[in-house]
PDB file of C-alpha atoms in Angstrom:
ATOM      1  CA  UNK A   1      -8.137   7.635 -12.880  1.00  0.00           C
ATOM      2  CA  UNK A   2      -4.973   5.664 -12.131  1.00  0.00           C
ATOM      3  CA  UNK A   3      -3.465   8.475 -10.038  1.00  0.00           C
ATOM      4  CA  UNK A   4      -4.740   7.030  -6.735  1.00  0.00           C
ATOM      5  CA  UNK A   5      -3.938   3.389  -7.466  1.00  0.00           C
ATOM      6  CA  UNK A   6      -0.202   3.839  -6.923  1.00  0.00           C
ATOM      7  CA  UNK A   7      -0.879   4.622  -3.256  1.00  0.00           C
ATOM      8  CA  UNK A   8      -2.752   1.393  -2.525  1.00  0.00           C
ATOM      9  CA  UNK A   9       0.217  -0.851  -1.727  1.00  0.00           C
ATOM     10  CA  UNK A  10       1.867   1.773   0.485  1.00  0.00           C
ATOM     11  CA  UNK A  11      -1.366   2.520   2.330  1.00  0.00           C
ATOM     12  CA  UNK A  12      -2.015  -1.177   2.951  1.00  0.00           C
ATOM     13  CA  UNK A  13       1.527  -1.696   4.252  1.00  0.00           C
ATOM     14  CA  UNK A  14       1.214   1.358   6.533  1.00  0.00           C
ATOM     15  CA  UNK A  15      -2.133   0.103   7.812  1.00  0.00           C
ATOM     16  CA  UNK A  16      -0.727  -3.320   8.686  1.00  0.00           C
ATOM     17  CA  UNK A  17       2.237  -1.708  10.475  1.00  0.00           C
ATOM     18  CA  UNK A  18       0.049   0.645  12.547  1.00  0.00           C
ATOM     19  CA  UNK A  19      -2.274  -2.231  13.481  1.00  0.00           C
ATOM     20  CA  UNK A  20       0.761  -4.240  14.635  1.00  0.00           C
ATOM     21  CA  UNK A  21       2.044  -1.327  16.721  1.00  0.00           C
ATOM     22  CA  UNK A  22      -1.386  -0.668  18.201  1.00  0.00           C
ATOM     23  CA  UNK A  23      -1.611  -4.311  19.260  1.00  0.00           C
ATOM     24  CA  UNK A  24       1.513  -3.844  21.401  1.00  0.00           C
ATOM     25  CA  UNK A  25       0.498  -0.422  22.717  1.00  0.00           C
ATOM     26  CA  UNK A  26      -0.361  -0.100  26.432  1.00  0.00           C
ATOM     27  CA  UNK A  27      -0.940   3.663  26.718  1.00  0.00           C
ATOM     28  CA  UNK A  28      -4.477   4.860  26.101  1.00  0.00           C
ATOM     29  CA  UNK A  29      -3.598   8.205  24.530  1.00  0.00           C
ATOM     30  CA  UNK A  30      -1.068   6.604  22.189  1.00  0.00           C
ATOM     31  CA  UNK A  31      -3.601   3.924  21.275  1.00  0.00           C
ATOM     32  CA  UNK A  32      -6.073   6.684  20.439  1.00  0.00           C
ATOM     33  CA  UNK A  33      -3.585   8.319  18.072  1.00  0.00           C
ATOM     34  CA  UNK A  34      -2.933   4.982  16.371  1.00  0.00           C
ATOM     35  CA  UNK A  35      -6.665   4.299  15.993  1.00  0.00           C
ATOM     36  CA  UNK A  36      -7.282   7.717  14.444  1.00  0.00           C
ATOM     37  CA  UNK A  37      -4.531   7.138  11.908  1.00  0.00           C
ATOM     38  CA  UNK A  38      -5.736   3.577  11.224  1.00  0.00           C
ATOM     39  CA  UNK A  39      -9.262   4.869  10.565  1.00  0.00           C
ATOM     40  CA  UNK A  40      -7.902   7.490   8.165  1.00  0.00           C
ATOM     41  CA  UNK A  41      -5.844   4.903   6.281  1.00  0.00           C
ATOM     42  CA  UNK A  42      -8.900   2.656   5.955  1.00  0.00           C
ATOM     43  CA  UNK A  43     -10.935   5.557   4.565  1.00  0.00           C
ATOM     44  CA  UNK A  44      -8.232   6.337   1.996  1.00  0.00           C
ATOM     45  CA  UNK A  45      -8.049   2.665   0.949  1.00  0.00           C
ATOM     46  CA  UNK A  46     -11.854   2.523   0.635  1.00  0.00           C
ATOM     47  CA  UNK A  47     -11.846   5.681  -1.486  1.00  0.00           C
ATOM     48  CA  UNK A  48      -9.273   4.203  -3.848  1.00  0.00           C
ATOM     49  CA  UNK A  49     -11.172   0.907  -4.071  1.00  0.00           C
ATOM     50  CA  UNK A  50     -14.472   2.696  -4.776  1.00  0.00           C
ATOM     51  CA  UNK A  51     -12.807   4.651  -7.590  1.00  0.00           C
ATOM     52  CA  UNK A  52     -12.080   1.417  -9.488  1.00  0.00           C
ATOM     53  CA  UNK A  53     -13.913   1.191 -12.819  1.00  0.00           C
ATOM     54  CA  UNK A  54     -17.264  -0.568 -12.591  1.00  0.00           C
ATOM     55  CA  UNK A  55     -17.743  -1.292 -16.258  1.00  0.00           C
ATOM     56  CA  UNK A  56     -15.360  -2.906 -18.716  1.00  0.00           C
ATOM     57  CA  UNK A  57     -14.509  -0.767 -21.747  1.00  0.00           C
ATOM     58  CA  UNK A  58     -11.955  -1.818 -24.335  1.00  0.00           C
ATOM     59  CA  UNK A  59     -10.214  -4.263 -22.021  1.00  0.00           C
ATOM     60  CA  UNK A  60     -10.307  -2.067 -18.910  1.00  0.00           C
ATOM     61  CA  UNK A  61     -10.642  -4.248 -15.764  1.00  0.00           C
ATOM     62  CA  UNK A  62     -14.149  -4.295 -14.304  1.00  0.00           C
ATOM     63  CA  UNK A  63     -14.545  -4.975 -10.576  1.00  0.00           C
ATOM     64  CA  UNK A  64     -17.221  -7.601  -9.899  1.00  0.00           C
ATOM     65  CA  UNK A  65     -19.915  -5.949  -7.789  1.00  0.00           C
ATOM     66  CA  UNK A  66     -20.839  -7.425  -4.431  1.00  0.00           C
ATOM     67  CA  UNK A  67     -17.515  -9.260  -4.121  1.00  0.00           C
ATOM     68  CA  UNK A  68     -14.697  -8.214  -1.795  1.00  0.00           C
ATOM     69  CA  UNK A  69     -11.640  -6.970  -3.677  1.00  0.00           C
ATOM     70  CA  UNK A  70      -8.280  -7.793  -2.115  1.00  0.00           C
ATOM     71  CA  UNK A  71      -5.255  -5.692  -2.990  1.00  0.00           C
ATOM     72  CA  UNK A  72      -2.253  -7.708  -4.123  1.00  0.00           C
ATOM     73  CA  UNK A  73       0.698  -6.587  -2.014  1.00  0.00           C
ATOM     74  CA  UNK A  74       3.070  -9.559  -2.315  1.00  0.00           C
ATOM     75  CA  UNK A  75       4.819 -10.396  -5.570  1.00  0.00           C
ATOM     76  CA  UNK A  76       8.219 -11.289  -6.913  1.00  0.00           C
ATOM     77  CA  UNK A  77       9.963  -9.434  -9.697  1.00  0.00           C
ATOM     78  CA  UNK A  78      12.772  -9.702 -12.181  1.00  0.00           C
ATOM     79  CA  UNK A  79      13.961  -7.641 -15.107  1.00  0.00           C
ATOM     80  CA  UNK A  80      16.053  -7.663 -18.233  1.00  0.00           C
ATOM     81  CA  UNK A  81      16.932  -4.868 -20.624  1.00  0.00           C
ATOM     82  CA  UNK A  82      13.610  -5.427 -22.376  1.00  0.00           C
ATOM     83  CA  UNK A  83      11.095  -6.373 -19.685  1.00  0.00           C
ATOM     84  CA  UNK A  84      10.166  -5.803 -16.054  1.00  0.00           C
ATOM     85  CA  UNK A  85       8.395  -8.959 -14.857  1.00  0.00           C
ATOM     86  CA  UNK A  86       6.078  -9.442 -11.879  1.00  0.00           C
ATOM     87  CA  UNK A  87       5.421 -12.911 -10.440  1.00  0.00           C
ATOM     88  CA  UNK A  88       2.190 -13.092  -8.432  1.00  0.00           C
ATOM     89  CA  UNK A  89       1.869 -16.435  -6.664  1.00  0.00           C
ATOM     90  CA  UNK A  90       0.580 -15.674  -3.161  1.00  0.00           C
ATOM     91  CA  UNK A  91      -2.965 -17.085  -2.951  1.00  0.00           C
ATOM     92  CA  UNK A  92      -2.902 -18.096  -6.621  1.00  0.00           C
ATOM     93  CA  UNK A  93      -3.053 -21.887  -6.290  1.00  0.00           C
ATOM     94  CA  UNK A  94      -4.948 -23.235  -9.285  1.00  0.00           C
ATOM     95  CA  UNK A  95      -5.099 -19.888 -11.105  1.00  0.00           C
ATOM     96  CA  UNK A  96      -4.213 -21.665 -14.370  1.00  0.00           C
ATOM     97  CA  UNK A  97      -7.685 -23.243 -14.300  1.00  0.00           C
ATOM     98  CA  UNK A  98      -9.525 -19.947 -13.724  1.00  0.00           C
ATOM     99  CA  UNK A  99     -11.632 -18.660 -16.660  1.00  0.00           C
ATOM    100  CA  UNK A 100      -9.360 -16.541 -18.829  1.00  0.00           C
ATOM    101  CA  UNK A 101     -12.057 -13.896 -19.333  1.00  0.00           C
ATOM    102  CA  UNK A 102     -12.120 -13.240 -15.572  1.00  0.00           C
ATOM    103  CA  UNK A 103      -8.496 -12.079 -15.590  1.00  0.00           C
ATOM    104  CA  UNK A 104      -7.850  -8.725 -17.259  1.00  0.00           C
ATOM    105  CA  UNK A 105      -4.806  -6.452 -17.309  1.00  0.00           C
ATOM    106  CA  UNK A 106      -4.813  -3.011 -18.905  1.00  0.00           C
ATOM    107  CA  UNK A 107      -1.683  -1.035 -19.722  1.00  0.00           C
ATOM    108  CA  UNK A 108      -0.853   2.607 -20.425  1.00  0.00           C
ATOM    109  CA  UNK A 109       2.561   4.111 -21.073  1.00  0.00           C
ATOM    110  CA  UNK A 110       2.945   4.907 -17.356  1.00  0.00           C
ATOM    111  CA  UNK A 111       0.731   2.398 -15.514  1.00  0.00           C
ATOM    112  CA  UNK A 112      -0.997  -0.961 -15.426  1.00  0.00           C
ATOM    113  CA  UNK A 113      -4.020  -2.437 -13.682  1.00  0.00           C
ATOM    114  CA  UNK A 114      -4.443  -6.176 -13.110  1.00  0.00           C
ATOM    115  CA  UNK A 115      -7.815  -7.527 -11.964  1.00  0.00           C
ATOM    116  CA  UNK A 116      -8.649 -11.163 -11.188  1.00  0.00           C
ATOM    117  CA  UNK A 117     -12.400 -11.542 -10.732  1.00  0.00           C
ATOM    118  CA  UNK A 118     -13.979 -14.055  -8.331  1.00  0.00           C
ATOM    119  CA  UNK A 119     -10.983 -16.235  -7.557  1.00  0.00           C
ATOM    120  CA  UNK A 120     -10.916 -17.818  -4.102  1.00  0.00           C
ATOM    121  CA  UNK A 121     -14.206 -16.125  -3.069  1.00  0.00           C
ATOM    122  CA  UNK A 122     -12.900 -12.617  -3.778  1.00  0.00           C
ATOM    123  CA  UNK A 123     -11.426 -10.357  -6.426  1.00  0.00           C
ATOM    124  CA  UNK A 124      -7.686  -9.609  -6.533  1.00  0.00           C
ATOM    125  CA  UNK A 125      -6.275  -6.352  -7.854  1.00  0.00           C
ATOM    126  CA  UNK A 126      -2.832  -4.888  -8.439  1.00  0.00           C
ATOM    127  CA  UNK A 127      -2.735  -1.348  -9.801  1.00  0.00           C
ATOM    128  CA  UNK A 128       0.388   0.734 -10.253  1.00  0.00           C
ATOM    129  CA  UNK A 129       0.273   4.260 -11.627  1.00  0.00           C
ATOM    130  CA  UNK A 130       3.435   6.204 -12.377  1.00  0.00           C
ATOM    131  CA  UNK A 131       5.767   3.345 -13.180  1.00  0.00           C
ATOM    132  CA  UNK A 132       9.449   4.069 -12.758  1.00  0.00           C
ATOM    133  CA  UNK A 133       9.796   4.522 -16.531  1.00  0.00           C
ATOM    134  CA  UNK A 134       7.574   4.339 -19.599  1.00  0.00           C
ATOM    135  CA  UNK A 135       6.407   1.042 -21.055  1.00  0.00           C
ATOM    136  CA  UNK A 136       4.998   0.025 -24.443  1.00  0.00           C
ATOM    137  CA  UNK A 137       1.371  -0.992 -23.746  1.00  0.00           C
ATOM    138  CA  UNK A 138       0.809  -3.016 -26.923  1.00  0.00           C
ATOM    139  CA  UNK A 139       3.901  -5.113 -26.214  1.00  0.00           C
ATOM    140  CA  UNK A 140       3.125  -5.642 -22.531  1.00  0.00           C
ATOM    141  CA  UNK A 141       1.146  -8.703 -21.503  1.00  0.00           C
ATOM    142  CA  UNK A 142       0.255 -11.209 -18.804  1.00  0.00           C
ATOM    143  CA  UNK A 143       0.059 -14.990 -18.604  1.00  0.00           C
ATOM    144  CA  UNK A 144      -1.694 -17.489 -16.354  1.00  0.00           C
ATOM    145  CA  UNK A 145       0.889 -20.063 -15.349  1.00  0.00           C
ATOM    146  CA  UNK A 146       0.764 -22.898 -12.833  1.00  0.00           C
ATOM    147  CA  UNK A 147      -0.217 -21.311  -9.480  1.00  0.00           C
ATOM    148  CA  UNK A 148       1.030 -17.936 -10.689  1.00  0.00           C
ATOM    149  CA  UNK A 149       0.181 -14.849 -12.740  1.00  0.00           C
ATOM    150  CA  UNK A 150       3.053 -13.381 -14.747  1.00  0.00           C
ATOM    151  CA  UNK A 151       2.860  -9.707 -15.768  1.00  0.00           C
ATOM    152  CA  UNK A 152       5.395  -8.592 -18.379  1.00  0.00           C
ATOM    153  CA  UNK A 153       5.997  -4.857 -18.781  1.00  0.00           C
ATOM    154  CA  UNK A 154       7.787  -4.018 -22.039  1.00  0.00           C
ATOM    155  CA  UNK A 155      10.261  -1.226 -21.318  1.00  0.00           C
ATOM    156  CA  UNK A 156      10.262   1.733 -23.676  1.00  0.00           C
ATOM    157  CA  UNK A 157      13.990   2.180 -22.997  1.00  0.00           C
ATOM    158  CA  UNK A 158      16.614  -0.454 -22.275  1.00  0.00           C
ATOM    159  CA  UNK A 159      17.516   0.816 -18.819  1.00  0.00           C
ATOM    160  CA  UNK A 160      17.597  -0.787 -15.369  1.00  0.00           C
ATOM    161  CA  UNK A 161      14.719   0.064 -13.040  1.00  0.00           C
ATOM    162  CA  UNK A 162      15.830   0.395  -9.391  1.00  0.00           C
ATOM    163  CA  UNK A 163      12.170   0.016  -8.358  1.00  0.00           C
ATOM    164  CA  UNK A 164       8.733  -0.534  -9.858  1.00  0.00           C
ATOM    165  CA  UNK A 165       7.167   2.883  -9.307  1.00  0.00           C
ATOM    166  CA  UNK A 166       8.281   6.470  -8.943  1.00  0.00           C
ATOM    167  CA  UNK A 167       6.678   6.579  -5.503  1.00  0.00           C
ATOM    168  CA  UNK A 168       9.072   3.887  -4.256  1.00  0.00           C
ATOM    169  CA  UNK A 169      11.949   6.025  -5.472  1.00  0.00           C
ATOM    170  CA  UNK A 170      11.107   8.859  -3.102  1.00  0.00           C
ATOM    171  CA  UNK A 171      13.386   8.943  -0.074  1.00  0.00           C
ATOM    172  CA  UNK A 172      11.560  11.510   2.026  1.00  0.00           C
ATOM    173  CA  UNK A 173       8.518   9.359   2.822  1.00  0.00           C
ATOM    174  CA  UNK A 174       7.768   9.447   6.580  1.00  0.00           C
ATOM    175  CA  UNK A 175       8.549   6.109   8.168  1.00  0.00           C
ATOM    176  CA  UNK A 176       7.194   4.292  11.196  1.00  0.00           C
ATOM    177  CA  UNK A 177      10.195   4.026  13.529  1.00  0.00           C
ATOM    178  CA  UNK A 178      11.179   0.683  14.996  1.00  0.00           C
ATOM    179  CA  UNK A 179      10.789   0.246  18.734  1.00  0.00           C
ATOM    180  CA  UNK A 180      14.087  -0.392  20.497  1.00  0.00           C
ATOM    181  CA  UNK A 181      13.447  -3.523  22.549  1.00  0.00           C
ATOM    182  CA  UNK A 182      16.383  -2.686  24.843  1.00  0.00           C
ATOM    183  CA  UNK A 183      14.826   0.597  25.958  1.00  0.00           C
ATOM    184  CA  UNK A 184      12.049   1.168  28.448  1.00  0.00           C
ATOM    185  CA  UNK A 185       8.734   0.575  26.579  1.00  0.00           C
ATOM    186  CA  UNK A 186       7.266   3.909  27.659  1.00  0.00           C
ATOM    187  CA  UNK A 187      10.399   5.757  26.587  1.00  0.00           C
ATOM    188  CA  UNK A 188      10.373   3.985  23.215  1.00  0.00           C
ATOM    189  CA  UNK A 189       6.734   4.903  22.651  1.00  0.00           C
ATOM    190  CA  UNK A 190       7.463   8.521  23.545  1.00  0.00           C
ATOM    191  CA  UNK A 191      10.320   8.551  21.018  1.00  0.00           C
ATOM    192  CA  UNK A 192       8.043   7.066  18.382  1.00  0.00           C
ATOM    193  CA  UNK A 193       5.285   9.599  19.094  1.00  0.00           C
ATOM    194  CA  UNK A 194       7.779  12.448  18.808  1.00  0.00           C
ATOM    195  CA  UNK A 195       8.996  11.041  15.499  1.00  0.00           C
ATOM    196  CA  UNK A 196       5.414  10.778  14.221  1.00  0.00           C
ATOM    197  CA  UNK A 197       4.717  14.355  15.352  1.00  0.00           C
ATOM    198  CA  UNK A 198       7.860  15.726  13.689  1.00  0.00           C
ATOM    199  CA  UNK A 199       7.240  13.919  10.387  1.00  0.00           C
ATOM    200  CA  UNK A 200       3.451  14.073  10.338  1.00  0.00           C
ATOM    201  CA  UNK A 201       1.233  16.423   8.380  1.00  0.00           C
ATOM    202  CA  UNK A 202      -1.005  19.026  10.005  1.00  0.00           C
ATOM    203  CA  UNK A 203      -3.801  16.505  10.615  1.00  0.00           C
ATOM    204  CA  UNK A 204      -1.446  14.090  12.353  1.00  0.00           C
ATOM    205  CA  UNK A 205       0.021  16.858  14.530  1.00  0.00           C
ATOM    206  CA  UNK A 206      -3.458  18.014  15.524  1.00  0.00           C
ATOM    207  CA  UNK A 207      -4.459  14.443  16.376  1.00  0.00           C
ATOM    208  CA  UNK A 208      -1.394  13.885  18.553  1.00  0.00           C
ATOM    209  CA  UNK A 209      -1.772  17.264  20.241  1.00  0.00           C
ATOM    210  CA  UNK A 210      -5.445  16.549  20.970  1.00  0.00           C
ATOM    211  CA  UNK A 211      -4.625  13.136  22.434  1.00  0.00           C
ATOM    212  CA  UNK A 212      -2.047  14.594  24.784  1.00  0.00           C
ATOM    213  CA  UNK A 213      -4.371  17.425  25.744  1.00  0.00           C
ATOM    214  CA  UNK A 214      -7.167  14.993  26.644  1.00  0.00           C
ATOM    215  CA  UNK A 215      -4.761  12.919  28.724  1.00  0.00           C
ATOM    216  CA  UNK A 216      -4.074  15.823  31.112  1.00  0.00           C
ATOM    217  CA  UNK A 217      -7.173  15.248  33.261  1.00  0.00           C
ATOM    218  CA  UNK A 218      -4.963  13.563  35.833  1.00  0.00           C
ATOM    219  CA  UNK A 219      -1.220  13.879  36.214  1.00  0.00           C
ATOM    220  CA  UNK A 220       0.234  15.813  33.290  1.00  0.00           C
ATOM    221  CA  UNK A 221       2.400  13.686  31.035  1.00  0.00           C
ATOM    222  CA  UNK A 222       4.885  15.324  28.668  1.00  0.00           C
ATOM    223  CA  UNK A 223       3.808  15.305  25.032  1.00  0.00           C
ATOM    224  CA  UNK A 224       6.115  14.891  22.068  1.00  0.00           C
ATOM    225  CA  UNK A 225       5.874  18.595  21.293  1.00  0.00           C
ATOM    226  CA  UNK A 226       7.382  19.380  24.698  1.00  0.00           C
ATOM    227  CA  UNK A 227      10.584  17.528  23.892  1.00  0.00           C
TER     228      UNK A 227
END
């Protein structure tokens, strides 16, 4: 059940980046590619959110129905040989006064799921599957502090974690290239489209190819696959 949760933060970050790029986009066919990818990311995020448990069982977080659930994407962290600590303070003003029963965090040896029900007119959730290393669930915990939620993950081994999850450790994740502000905007967009085509999966390549094909009604413009 937790297998999809680890993707939520990355998907949300990708979505925000594509929305930002689309806002600056002037070319219709490129905008269409961005919108297709944005729609797909939204569907994946919705699928993960809908897979959240609806009923509490033995301390498992239960999403409050009919209330929007916001994914927690901003948090601080620290670690010692014994614990990996997460400090969640963004949007948490007054959390220390929130009913304790409306804040639940479940732990397994490889994951955790924090859910804050009905705080600030919405739910807040942070779920990480596939932690960088194993933890001891019964010795892991969370605390409501002044304007902050502290999650303490008890390490099973006294080793340093270079990151929170195994997904973050992967180096081959396709990236959204930065636009060189010193280059011609159209040239920069073409470079970015080529990069997306080269790194994208089959669906992305088909989407880009279709966009360029549909843009050939007038003067033919070179597509990224022609470069």
